[in-house]
PDB file of N, CA and C in Angstrom:
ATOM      1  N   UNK A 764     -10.272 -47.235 -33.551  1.00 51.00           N
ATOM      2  CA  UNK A 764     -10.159 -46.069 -34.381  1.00 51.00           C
ATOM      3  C   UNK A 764      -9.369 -45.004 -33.631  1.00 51.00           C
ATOM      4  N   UNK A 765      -8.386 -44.624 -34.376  1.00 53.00           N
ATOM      5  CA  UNK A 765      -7.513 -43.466 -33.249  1.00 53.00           C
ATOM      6  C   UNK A 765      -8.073 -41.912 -33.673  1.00 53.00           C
ATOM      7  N   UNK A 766      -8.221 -41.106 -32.531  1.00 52.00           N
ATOM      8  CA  UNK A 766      -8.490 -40.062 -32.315  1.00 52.00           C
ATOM      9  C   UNK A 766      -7.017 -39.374 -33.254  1.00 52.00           C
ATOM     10  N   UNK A 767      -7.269 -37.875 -33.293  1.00 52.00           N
ATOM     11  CA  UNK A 767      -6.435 -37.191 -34.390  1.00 52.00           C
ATOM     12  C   UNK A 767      -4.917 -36.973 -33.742  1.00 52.00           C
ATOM     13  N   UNK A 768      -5.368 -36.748 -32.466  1.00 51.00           N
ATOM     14  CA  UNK A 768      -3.915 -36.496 -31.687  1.00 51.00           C
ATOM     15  C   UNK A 768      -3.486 -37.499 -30.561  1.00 51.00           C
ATOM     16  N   UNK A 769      -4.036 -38.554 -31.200  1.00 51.00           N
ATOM     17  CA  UNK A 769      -3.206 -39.606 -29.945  1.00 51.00           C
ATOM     18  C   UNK A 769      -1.928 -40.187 -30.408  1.00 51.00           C
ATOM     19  N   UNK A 770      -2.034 -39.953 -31.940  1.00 51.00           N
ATOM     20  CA  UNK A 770      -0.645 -40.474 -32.466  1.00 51.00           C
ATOM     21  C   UNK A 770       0.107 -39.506 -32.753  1.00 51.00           C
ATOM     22  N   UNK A 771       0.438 -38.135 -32.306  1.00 50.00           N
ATOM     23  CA  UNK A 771       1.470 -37.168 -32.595  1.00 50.00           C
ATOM     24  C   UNK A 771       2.863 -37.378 -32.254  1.00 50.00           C
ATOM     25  N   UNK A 772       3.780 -37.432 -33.057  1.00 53.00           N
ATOM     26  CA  UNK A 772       4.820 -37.648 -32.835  1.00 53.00           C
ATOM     27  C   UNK A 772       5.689 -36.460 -32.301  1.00 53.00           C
ATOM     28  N   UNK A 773       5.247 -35.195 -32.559  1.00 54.00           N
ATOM     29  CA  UNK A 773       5.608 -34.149 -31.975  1.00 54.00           C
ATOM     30  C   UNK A 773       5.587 -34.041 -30.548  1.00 54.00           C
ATOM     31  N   UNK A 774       4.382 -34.464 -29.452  1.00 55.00           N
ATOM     32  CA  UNK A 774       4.234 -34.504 -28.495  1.00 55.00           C
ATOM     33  C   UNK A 774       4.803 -35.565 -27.465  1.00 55.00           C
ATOM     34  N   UNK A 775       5.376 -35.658 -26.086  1.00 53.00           N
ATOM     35  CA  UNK A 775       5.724 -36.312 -25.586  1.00 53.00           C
ATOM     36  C   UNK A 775       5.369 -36.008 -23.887  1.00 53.00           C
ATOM     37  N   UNK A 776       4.404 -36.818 -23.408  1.00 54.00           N
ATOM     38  CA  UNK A 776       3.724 -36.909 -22.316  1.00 54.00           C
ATOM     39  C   UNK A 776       5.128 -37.437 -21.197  1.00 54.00           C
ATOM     40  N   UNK A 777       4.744 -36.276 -20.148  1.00 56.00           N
ATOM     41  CA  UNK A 777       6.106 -36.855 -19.176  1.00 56.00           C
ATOM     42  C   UNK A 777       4.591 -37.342 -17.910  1.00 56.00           C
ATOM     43  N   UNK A 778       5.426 -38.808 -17.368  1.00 57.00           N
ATOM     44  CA  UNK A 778       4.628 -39.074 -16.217  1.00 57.00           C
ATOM     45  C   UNK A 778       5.234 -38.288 -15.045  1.00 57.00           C
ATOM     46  N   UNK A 779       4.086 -38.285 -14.350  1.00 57.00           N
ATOM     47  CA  UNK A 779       4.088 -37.654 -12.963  1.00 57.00           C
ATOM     48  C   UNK A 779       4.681 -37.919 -11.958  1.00 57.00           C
ATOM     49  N   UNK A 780       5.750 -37.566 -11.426  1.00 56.00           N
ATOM     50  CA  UNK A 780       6.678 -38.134 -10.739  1.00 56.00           C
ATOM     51  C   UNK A 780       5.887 -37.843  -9.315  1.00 56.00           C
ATOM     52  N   UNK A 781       6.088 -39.355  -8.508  1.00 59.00           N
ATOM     53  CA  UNK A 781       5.138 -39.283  -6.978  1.00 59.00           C
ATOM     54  C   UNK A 781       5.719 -38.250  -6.141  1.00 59.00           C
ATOM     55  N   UNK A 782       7.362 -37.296  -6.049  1.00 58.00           N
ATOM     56  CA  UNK A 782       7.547 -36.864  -4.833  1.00 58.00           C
ATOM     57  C   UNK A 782       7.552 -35.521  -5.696  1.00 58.00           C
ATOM     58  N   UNK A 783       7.352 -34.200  -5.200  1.00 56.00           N
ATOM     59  CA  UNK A 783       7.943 -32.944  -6.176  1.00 56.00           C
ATOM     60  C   UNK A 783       8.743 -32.659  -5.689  1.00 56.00           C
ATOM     61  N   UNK A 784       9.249 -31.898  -6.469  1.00 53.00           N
ATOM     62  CA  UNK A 784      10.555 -31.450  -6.793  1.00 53.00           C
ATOM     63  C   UNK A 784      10.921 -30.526  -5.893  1.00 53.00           C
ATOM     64  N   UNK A 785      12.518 -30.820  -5.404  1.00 52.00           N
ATOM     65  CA  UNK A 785      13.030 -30.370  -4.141  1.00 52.00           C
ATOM     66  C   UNK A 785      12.884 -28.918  -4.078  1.00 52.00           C
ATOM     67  N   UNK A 786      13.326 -28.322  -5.063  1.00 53.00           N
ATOM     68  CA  UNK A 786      12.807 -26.775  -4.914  1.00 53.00           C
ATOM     69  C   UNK A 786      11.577 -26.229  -4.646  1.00 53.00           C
ATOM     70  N   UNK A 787      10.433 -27.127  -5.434  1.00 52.00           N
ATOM     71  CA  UNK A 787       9.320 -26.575  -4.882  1.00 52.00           C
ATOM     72  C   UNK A 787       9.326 -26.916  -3.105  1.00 52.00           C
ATOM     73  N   UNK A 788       9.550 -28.079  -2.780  1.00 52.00           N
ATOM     74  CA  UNK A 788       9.698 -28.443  -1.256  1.00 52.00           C
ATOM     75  C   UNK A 788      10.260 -27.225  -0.737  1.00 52.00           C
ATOM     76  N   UNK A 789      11.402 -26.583  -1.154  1.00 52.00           N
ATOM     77  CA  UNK A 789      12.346 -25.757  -0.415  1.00 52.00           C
ATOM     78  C   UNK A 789      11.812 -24.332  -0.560  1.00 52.00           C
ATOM     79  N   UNK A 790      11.131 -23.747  -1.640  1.00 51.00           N
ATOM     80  CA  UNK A 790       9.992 -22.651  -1.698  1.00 51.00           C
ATOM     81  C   UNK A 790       9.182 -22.672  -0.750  1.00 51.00           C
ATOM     82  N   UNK A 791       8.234 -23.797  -1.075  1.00 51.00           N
ATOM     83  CA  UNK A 791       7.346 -24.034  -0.276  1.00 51.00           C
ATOM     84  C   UNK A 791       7.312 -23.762   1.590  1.00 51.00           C
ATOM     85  N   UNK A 792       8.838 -24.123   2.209  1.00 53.00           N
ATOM     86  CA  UNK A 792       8.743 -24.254   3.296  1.00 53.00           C
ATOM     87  C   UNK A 792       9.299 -22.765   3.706  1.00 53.00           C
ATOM     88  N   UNK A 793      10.234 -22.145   3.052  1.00 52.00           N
ATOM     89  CA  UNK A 793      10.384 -20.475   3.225  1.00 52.00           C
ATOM     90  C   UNK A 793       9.380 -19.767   2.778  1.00 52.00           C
ATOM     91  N   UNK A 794       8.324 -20.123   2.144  1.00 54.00           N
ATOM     92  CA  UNK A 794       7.018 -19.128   2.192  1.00 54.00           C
ATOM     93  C   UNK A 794       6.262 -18.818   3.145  1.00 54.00           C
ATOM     94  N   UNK A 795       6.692 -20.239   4.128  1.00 51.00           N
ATOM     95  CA  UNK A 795       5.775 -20.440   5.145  1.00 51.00           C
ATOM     96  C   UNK A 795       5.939 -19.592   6.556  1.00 51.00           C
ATOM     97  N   UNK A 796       7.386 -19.554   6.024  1.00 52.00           N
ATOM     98  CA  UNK A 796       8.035 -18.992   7.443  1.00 52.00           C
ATOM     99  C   UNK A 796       7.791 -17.220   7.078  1.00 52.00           C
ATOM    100  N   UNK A 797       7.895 -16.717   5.867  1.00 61.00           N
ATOM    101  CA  UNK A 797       7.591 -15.493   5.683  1.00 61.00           C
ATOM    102  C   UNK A 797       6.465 -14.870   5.966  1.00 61.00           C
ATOM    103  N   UNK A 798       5.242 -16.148   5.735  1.00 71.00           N
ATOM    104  CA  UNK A 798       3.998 -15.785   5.789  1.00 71.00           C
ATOM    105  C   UNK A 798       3.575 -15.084   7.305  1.00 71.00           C
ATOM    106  N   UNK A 799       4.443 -15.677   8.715  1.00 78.00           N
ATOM    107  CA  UNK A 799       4.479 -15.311   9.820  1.00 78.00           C
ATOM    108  C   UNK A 799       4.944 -14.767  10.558  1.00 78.00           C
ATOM    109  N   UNK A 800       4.491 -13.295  10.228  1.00 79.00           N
ATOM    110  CA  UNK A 800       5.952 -12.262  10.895  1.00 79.00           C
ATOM    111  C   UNK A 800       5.663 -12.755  11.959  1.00 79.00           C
ATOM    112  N   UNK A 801       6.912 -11.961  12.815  1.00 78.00           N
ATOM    113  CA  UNK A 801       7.092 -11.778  14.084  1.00 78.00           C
ATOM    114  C   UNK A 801       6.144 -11.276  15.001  1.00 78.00           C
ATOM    115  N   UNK A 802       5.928 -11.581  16.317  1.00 74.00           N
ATOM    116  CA  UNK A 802       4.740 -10.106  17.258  1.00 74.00           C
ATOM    117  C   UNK A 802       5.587  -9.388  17.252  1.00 74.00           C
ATOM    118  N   UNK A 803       4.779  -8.298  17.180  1.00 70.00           N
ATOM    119  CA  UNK A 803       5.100  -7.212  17.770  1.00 70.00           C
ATOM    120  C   UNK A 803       5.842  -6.991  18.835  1.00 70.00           C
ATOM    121  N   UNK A 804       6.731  -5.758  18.831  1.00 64.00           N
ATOM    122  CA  UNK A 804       7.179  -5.467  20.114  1.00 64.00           C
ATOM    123  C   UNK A 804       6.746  -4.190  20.633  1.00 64.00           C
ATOM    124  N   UNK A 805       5.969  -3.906  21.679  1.00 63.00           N
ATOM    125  CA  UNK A 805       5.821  -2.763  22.338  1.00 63.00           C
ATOM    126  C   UNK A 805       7.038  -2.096  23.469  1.00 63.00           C
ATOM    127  N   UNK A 806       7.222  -1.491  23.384  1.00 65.00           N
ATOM    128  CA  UNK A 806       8.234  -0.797  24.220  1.00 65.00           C
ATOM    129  C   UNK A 806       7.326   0.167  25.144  1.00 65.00           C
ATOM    130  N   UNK A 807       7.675   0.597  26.147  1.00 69.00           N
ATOM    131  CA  UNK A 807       7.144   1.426  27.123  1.00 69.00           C
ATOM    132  C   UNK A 807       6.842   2.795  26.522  1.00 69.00           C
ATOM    133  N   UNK A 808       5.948   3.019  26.738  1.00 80.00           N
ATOM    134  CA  UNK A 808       5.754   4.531  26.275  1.00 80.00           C
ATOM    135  C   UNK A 808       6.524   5.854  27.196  1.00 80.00           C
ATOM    136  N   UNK A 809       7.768   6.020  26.553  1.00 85.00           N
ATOM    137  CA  UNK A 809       8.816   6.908  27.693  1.00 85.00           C
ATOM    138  C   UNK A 809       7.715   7.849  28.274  1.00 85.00           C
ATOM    139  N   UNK A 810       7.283   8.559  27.449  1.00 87.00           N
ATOM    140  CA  UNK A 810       6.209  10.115  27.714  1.00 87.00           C
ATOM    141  C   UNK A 810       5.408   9.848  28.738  1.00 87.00           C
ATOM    142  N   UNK A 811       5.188   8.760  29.305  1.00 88.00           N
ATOM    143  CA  UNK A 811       4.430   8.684  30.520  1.00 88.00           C
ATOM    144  C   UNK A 811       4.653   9.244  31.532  1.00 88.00           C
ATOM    145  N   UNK A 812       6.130   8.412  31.617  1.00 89.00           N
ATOM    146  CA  UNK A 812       7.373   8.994  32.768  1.00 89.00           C
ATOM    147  C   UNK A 812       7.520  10.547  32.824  1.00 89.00           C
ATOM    148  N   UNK A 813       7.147  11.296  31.689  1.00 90.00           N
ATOM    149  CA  UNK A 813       7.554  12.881  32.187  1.00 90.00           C
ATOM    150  C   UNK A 813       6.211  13.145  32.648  1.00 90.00           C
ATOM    151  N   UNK A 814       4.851  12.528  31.479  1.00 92.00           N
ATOM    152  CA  UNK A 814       3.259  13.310  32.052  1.00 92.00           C
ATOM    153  C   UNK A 814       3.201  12.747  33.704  1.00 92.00           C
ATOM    154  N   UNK A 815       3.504  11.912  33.968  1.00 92.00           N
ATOM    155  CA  UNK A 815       3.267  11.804  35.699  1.00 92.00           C
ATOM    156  C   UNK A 815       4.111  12.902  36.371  1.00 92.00           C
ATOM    157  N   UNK A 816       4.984  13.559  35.615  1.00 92.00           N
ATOM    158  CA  UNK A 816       5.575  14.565  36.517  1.00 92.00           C
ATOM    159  C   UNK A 816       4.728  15.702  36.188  1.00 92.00           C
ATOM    160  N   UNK A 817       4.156  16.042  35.831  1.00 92.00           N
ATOM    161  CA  UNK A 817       3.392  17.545  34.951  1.00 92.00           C
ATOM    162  C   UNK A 817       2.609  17.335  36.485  1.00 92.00           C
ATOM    163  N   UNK A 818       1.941  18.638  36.687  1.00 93.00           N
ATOM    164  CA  UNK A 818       1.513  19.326  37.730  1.00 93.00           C
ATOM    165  C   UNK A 818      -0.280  18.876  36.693  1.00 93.00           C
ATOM    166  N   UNK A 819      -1.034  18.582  37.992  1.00 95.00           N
ATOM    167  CA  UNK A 819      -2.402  17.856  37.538  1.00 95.00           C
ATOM    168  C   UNK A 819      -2.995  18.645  36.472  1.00 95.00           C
ATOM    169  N   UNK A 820      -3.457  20.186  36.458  1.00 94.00           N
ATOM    170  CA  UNK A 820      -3.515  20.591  35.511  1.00 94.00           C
ATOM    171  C   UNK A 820      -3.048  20.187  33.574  1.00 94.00           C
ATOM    172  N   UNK A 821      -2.084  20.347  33.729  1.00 94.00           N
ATOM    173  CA  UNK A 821      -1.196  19.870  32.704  1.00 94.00           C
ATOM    174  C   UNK A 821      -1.602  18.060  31.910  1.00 94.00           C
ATOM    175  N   UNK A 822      -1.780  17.520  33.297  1.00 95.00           N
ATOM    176  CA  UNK A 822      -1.897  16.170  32.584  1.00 95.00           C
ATOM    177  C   UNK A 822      -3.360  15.999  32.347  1.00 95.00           C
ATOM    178  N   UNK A 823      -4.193  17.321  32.993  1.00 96.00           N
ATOM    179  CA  UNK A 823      -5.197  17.061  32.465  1.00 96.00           C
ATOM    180  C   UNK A 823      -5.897  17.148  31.328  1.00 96.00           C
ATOM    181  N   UNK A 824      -4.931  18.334  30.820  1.00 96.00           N
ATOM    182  CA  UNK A 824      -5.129  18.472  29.611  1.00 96.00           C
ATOM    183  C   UNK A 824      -4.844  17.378  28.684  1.00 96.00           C
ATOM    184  N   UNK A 825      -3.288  17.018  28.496  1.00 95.00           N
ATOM    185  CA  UNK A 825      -2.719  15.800  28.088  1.00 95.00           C
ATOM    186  C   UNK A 825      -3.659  15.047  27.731  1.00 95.00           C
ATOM    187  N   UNK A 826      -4.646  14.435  29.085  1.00 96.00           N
ATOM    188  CA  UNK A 826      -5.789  13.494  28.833  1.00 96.00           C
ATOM    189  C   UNK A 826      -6.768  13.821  27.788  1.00 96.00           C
ATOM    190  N   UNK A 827      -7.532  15.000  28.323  1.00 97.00           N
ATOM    191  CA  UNK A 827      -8.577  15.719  27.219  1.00 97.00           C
ATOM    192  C   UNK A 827      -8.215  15.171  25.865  1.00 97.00           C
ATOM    193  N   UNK A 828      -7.048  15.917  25.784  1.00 96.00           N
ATOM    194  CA  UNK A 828      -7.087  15.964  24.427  1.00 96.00           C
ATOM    195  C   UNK A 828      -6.453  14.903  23.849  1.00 96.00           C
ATOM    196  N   UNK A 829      -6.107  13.770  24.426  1.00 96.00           N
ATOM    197  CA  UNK A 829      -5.563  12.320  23.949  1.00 96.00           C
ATOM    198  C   UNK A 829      -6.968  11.637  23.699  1.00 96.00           C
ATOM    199  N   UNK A 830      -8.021  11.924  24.181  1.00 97.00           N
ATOM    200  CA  UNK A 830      -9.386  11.298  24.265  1.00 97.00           C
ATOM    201  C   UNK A 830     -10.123  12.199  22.960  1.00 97.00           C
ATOM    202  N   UNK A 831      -9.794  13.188  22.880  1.00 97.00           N
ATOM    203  CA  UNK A 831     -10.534  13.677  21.518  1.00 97.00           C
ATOM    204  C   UNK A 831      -9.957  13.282  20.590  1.00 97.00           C
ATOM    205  N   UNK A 832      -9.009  12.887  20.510  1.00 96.00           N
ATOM    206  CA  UNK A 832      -7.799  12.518  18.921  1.00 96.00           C
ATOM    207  C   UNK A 832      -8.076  11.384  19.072  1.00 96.00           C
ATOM    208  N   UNK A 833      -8.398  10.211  20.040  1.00 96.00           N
ATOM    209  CA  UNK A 833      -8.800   9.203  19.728  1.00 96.00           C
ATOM    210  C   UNK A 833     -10.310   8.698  19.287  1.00 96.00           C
ATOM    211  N   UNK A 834     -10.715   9.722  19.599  1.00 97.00           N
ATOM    212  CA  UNK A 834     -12.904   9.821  19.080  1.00 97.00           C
ATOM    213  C   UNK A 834     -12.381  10.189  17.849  1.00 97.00           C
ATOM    214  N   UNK A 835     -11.593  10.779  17.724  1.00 97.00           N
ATOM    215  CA  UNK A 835     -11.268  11.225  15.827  1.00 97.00           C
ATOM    216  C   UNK A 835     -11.076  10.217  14.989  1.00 97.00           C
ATOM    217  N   UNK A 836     -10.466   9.251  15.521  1.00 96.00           N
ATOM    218  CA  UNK A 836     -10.443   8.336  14.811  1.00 96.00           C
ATOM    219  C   UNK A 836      -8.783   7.591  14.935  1.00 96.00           C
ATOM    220  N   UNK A 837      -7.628   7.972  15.822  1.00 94.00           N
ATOM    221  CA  UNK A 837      -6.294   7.307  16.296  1.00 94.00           C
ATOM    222  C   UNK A 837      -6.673   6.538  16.860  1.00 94.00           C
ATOM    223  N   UNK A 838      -5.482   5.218  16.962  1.00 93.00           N
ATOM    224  CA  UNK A 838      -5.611   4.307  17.993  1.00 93.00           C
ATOM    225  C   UNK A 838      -5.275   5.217  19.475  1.00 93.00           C
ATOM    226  N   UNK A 839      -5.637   4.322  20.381  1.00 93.00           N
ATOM    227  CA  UNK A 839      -5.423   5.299  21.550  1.00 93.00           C
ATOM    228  C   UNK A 839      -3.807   6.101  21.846  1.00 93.00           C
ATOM    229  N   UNK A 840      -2.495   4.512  21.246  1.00 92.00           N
ATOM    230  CA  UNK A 840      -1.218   5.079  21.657  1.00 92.00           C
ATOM    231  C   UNK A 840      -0.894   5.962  20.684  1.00 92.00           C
ATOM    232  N   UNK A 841      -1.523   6.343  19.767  1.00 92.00           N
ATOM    233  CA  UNK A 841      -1.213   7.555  18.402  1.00 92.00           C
ATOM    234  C   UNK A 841      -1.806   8.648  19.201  1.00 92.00           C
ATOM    235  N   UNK A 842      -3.437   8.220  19.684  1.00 93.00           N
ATOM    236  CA  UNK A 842      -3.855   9.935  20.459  1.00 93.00           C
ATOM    237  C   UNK A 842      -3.280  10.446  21.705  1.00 93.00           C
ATOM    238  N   UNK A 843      -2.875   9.273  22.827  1.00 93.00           N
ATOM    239  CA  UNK A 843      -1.661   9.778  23.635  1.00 93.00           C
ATOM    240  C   UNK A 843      -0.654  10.408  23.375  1.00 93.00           C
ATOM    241  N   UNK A 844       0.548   9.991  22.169  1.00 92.00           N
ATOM    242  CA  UNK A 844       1.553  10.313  21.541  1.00 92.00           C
ATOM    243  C   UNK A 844       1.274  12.197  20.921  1.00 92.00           C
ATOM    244  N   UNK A 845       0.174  11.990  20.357  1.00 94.00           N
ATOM    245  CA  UNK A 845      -0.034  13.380  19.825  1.00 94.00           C
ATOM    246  C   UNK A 845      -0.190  14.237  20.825  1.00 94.00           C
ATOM    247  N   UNK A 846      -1.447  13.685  21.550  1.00 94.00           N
ATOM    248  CA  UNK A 846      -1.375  15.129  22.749  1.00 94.00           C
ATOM    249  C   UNK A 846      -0.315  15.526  23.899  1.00 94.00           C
ATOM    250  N   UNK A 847       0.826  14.087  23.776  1.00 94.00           N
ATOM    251  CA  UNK A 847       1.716  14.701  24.527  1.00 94.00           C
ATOM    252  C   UNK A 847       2.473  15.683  23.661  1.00 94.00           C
ATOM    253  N   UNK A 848       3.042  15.403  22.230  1.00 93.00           N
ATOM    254  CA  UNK A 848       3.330  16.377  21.183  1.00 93.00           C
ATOM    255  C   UNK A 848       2.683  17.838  21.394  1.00 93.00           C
ATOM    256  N   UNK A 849       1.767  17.821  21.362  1.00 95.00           N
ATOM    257  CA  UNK A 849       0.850  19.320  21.535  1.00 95.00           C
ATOM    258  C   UNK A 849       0.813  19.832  23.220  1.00 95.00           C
ATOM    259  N   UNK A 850       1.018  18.946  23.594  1.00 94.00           N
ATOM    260  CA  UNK A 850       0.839  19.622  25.217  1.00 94.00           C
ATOM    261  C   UNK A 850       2.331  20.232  25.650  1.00 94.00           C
ATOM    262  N   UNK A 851       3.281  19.426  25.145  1.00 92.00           N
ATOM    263  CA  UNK A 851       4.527  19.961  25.690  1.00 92.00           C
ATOM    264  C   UNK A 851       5.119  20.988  25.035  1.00 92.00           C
ATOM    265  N   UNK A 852       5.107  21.114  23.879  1.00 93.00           N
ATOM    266  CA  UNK A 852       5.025  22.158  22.910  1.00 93.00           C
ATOM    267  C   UNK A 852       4.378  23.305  23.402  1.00 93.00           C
ATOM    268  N   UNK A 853       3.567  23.509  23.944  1.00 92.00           N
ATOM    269  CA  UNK A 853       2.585  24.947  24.336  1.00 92.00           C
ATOM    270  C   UNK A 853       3.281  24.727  25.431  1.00 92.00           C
ATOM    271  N   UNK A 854       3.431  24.360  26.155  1.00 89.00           N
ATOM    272  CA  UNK A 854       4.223  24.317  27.707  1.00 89.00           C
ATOM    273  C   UNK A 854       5.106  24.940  27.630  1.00 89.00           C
ATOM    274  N   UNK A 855       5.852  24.689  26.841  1.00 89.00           N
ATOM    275  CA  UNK A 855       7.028  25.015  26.956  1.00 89.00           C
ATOM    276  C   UNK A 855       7.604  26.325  25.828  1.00 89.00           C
ATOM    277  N   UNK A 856       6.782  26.322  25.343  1.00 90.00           N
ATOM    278  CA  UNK A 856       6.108  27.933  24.609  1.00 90.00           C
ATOM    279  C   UNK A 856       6.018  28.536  25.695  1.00 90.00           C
ATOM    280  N   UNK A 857       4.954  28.195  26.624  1.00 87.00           N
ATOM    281  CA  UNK A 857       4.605  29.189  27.471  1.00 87.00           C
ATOM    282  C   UNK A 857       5.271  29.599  28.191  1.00 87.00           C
ATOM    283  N   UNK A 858       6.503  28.592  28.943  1.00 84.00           N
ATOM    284  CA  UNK A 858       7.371  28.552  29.520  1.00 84.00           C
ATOM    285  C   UNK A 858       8.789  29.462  29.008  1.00 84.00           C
ATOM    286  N   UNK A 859       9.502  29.468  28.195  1.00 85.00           N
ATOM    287  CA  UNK A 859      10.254  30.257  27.591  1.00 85.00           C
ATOM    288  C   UNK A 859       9.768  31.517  26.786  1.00 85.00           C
ATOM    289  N   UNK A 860       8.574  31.993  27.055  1.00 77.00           N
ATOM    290  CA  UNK A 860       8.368  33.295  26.763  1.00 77.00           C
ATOM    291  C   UNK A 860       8.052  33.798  27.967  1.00 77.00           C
ATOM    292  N   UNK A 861       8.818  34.815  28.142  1.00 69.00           N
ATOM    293  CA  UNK A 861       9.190  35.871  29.119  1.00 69.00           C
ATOM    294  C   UNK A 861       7.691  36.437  29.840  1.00 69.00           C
ATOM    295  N   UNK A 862       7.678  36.679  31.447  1.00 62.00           N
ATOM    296  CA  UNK A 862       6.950  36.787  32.483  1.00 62.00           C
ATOM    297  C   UNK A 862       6.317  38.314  31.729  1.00 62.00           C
ATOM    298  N   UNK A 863       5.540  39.089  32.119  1.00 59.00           N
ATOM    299  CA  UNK A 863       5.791  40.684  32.183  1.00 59.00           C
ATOM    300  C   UNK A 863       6.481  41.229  33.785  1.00 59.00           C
ATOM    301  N   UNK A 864       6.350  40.622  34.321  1.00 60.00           N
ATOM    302  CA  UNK A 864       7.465  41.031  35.512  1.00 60.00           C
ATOM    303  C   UNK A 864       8.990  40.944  34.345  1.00 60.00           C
ATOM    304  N   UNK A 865       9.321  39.766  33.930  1.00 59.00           N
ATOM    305  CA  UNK A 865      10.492  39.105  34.081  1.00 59.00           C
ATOM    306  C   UNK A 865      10.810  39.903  32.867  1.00 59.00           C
ATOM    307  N   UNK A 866      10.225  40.493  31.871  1.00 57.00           N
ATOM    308  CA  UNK A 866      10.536  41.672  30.896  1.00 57.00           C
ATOM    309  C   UNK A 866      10.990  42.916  31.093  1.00 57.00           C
ATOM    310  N   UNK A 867      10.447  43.139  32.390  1.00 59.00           N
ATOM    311  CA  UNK A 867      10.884  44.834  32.626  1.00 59.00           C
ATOM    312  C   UNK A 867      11.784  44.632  33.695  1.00 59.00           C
ATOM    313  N   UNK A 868      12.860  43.293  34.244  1.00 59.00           N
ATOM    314  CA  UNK A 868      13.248  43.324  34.983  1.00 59.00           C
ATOM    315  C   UNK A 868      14.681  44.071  34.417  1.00 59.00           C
ATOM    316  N   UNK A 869      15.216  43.566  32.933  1.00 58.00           N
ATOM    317  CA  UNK A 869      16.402  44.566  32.701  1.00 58.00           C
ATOM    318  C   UNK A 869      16.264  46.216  32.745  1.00 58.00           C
ATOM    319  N   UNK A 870      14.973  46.393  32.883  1.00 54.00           N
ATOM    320  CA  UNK A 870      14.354  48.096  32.683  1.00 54.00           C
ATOM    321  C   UNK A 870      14.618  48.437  34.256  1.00 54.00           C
ATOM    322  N   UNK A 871      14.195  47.559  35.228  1.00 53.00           N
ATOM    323  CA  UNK A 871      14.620  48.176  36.745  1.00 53.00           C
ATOM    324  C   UNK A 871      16.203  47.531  37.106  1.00 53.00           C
ATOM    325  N   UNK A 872      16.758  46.646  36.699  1.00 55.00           N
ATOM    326  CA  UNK A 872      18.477  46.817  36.927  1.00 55.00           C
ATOM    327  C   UNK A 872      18.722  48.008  36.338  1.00 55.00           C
ATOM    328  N   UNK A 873      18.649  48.907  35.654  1.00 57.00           N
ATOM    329  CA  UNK A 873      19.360  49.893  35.216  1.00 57.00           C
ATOM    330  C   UNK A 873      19.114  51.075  35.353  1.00 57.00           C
ATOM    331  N   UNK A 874      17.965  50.757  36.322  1.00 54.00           N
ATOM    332  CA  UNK A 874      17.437  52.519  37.050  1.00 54.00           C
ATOM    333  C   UNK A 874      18.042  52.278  38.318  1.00 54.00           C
ATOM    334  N   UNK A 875      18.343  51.129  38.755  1.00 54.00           N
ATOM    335  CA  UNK A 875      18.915  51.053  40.093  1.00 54.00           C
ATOM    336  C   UNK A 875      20.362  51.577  40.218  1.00 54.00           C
TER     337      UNK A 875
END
């Protein structure tokens, strides 16, 4: 007794071919390679090279506050990176704004 749709003439069953198809092969094997970036590359952290020159003070701060930005929640080379950002910045604020000696020094060239 035949079932309702075993005799459809509309339909045409393709068999399953044993190898697939080269494109999927060729998808398949560039997905694979995408799936695995590269490592990483770390590069030296330049800013080291200047904080070893900072006078101990200075790098002590540097430290401090690379250790609080990292309790905050940065990886450590983000809270290094920042507090050298913030440390050299005020440094050098502090540094290019004028002494009070070094302010009134055009006031005594010109009484001299």
């Amino acid at each position: 007794m035949p079932f309702g749709d075993e005799d459809d003439p509309g339909r045409v069953l393709a068999e399953p071919s044993p190898d697939p198809a080269p494109e999927i092969i060729a998808g398949s094997r560039h997905r694979s390679v995408e799936a695995s970036p590269p490592p990483p590359v770390f590069h030296p952290l330049a800013y080291r090279g200047v904080v070893a020159d900072w006078p101990v003070a200075w790098r002590e701060q540097w430290g401090r506050r690379a250790n609080a930005l990292e309790e905050s929640g940065l990886t450590w080379r983000d809270a290094e990176t920042q507090a050298f950002v913030e440390v050299w910045t005020l440094r050098r604020q502090q540094q290019s704004a004028p002494s009070p000696v070094d302010a009134l020094a055009p006031l005594n060239a010109e009484r001299n």
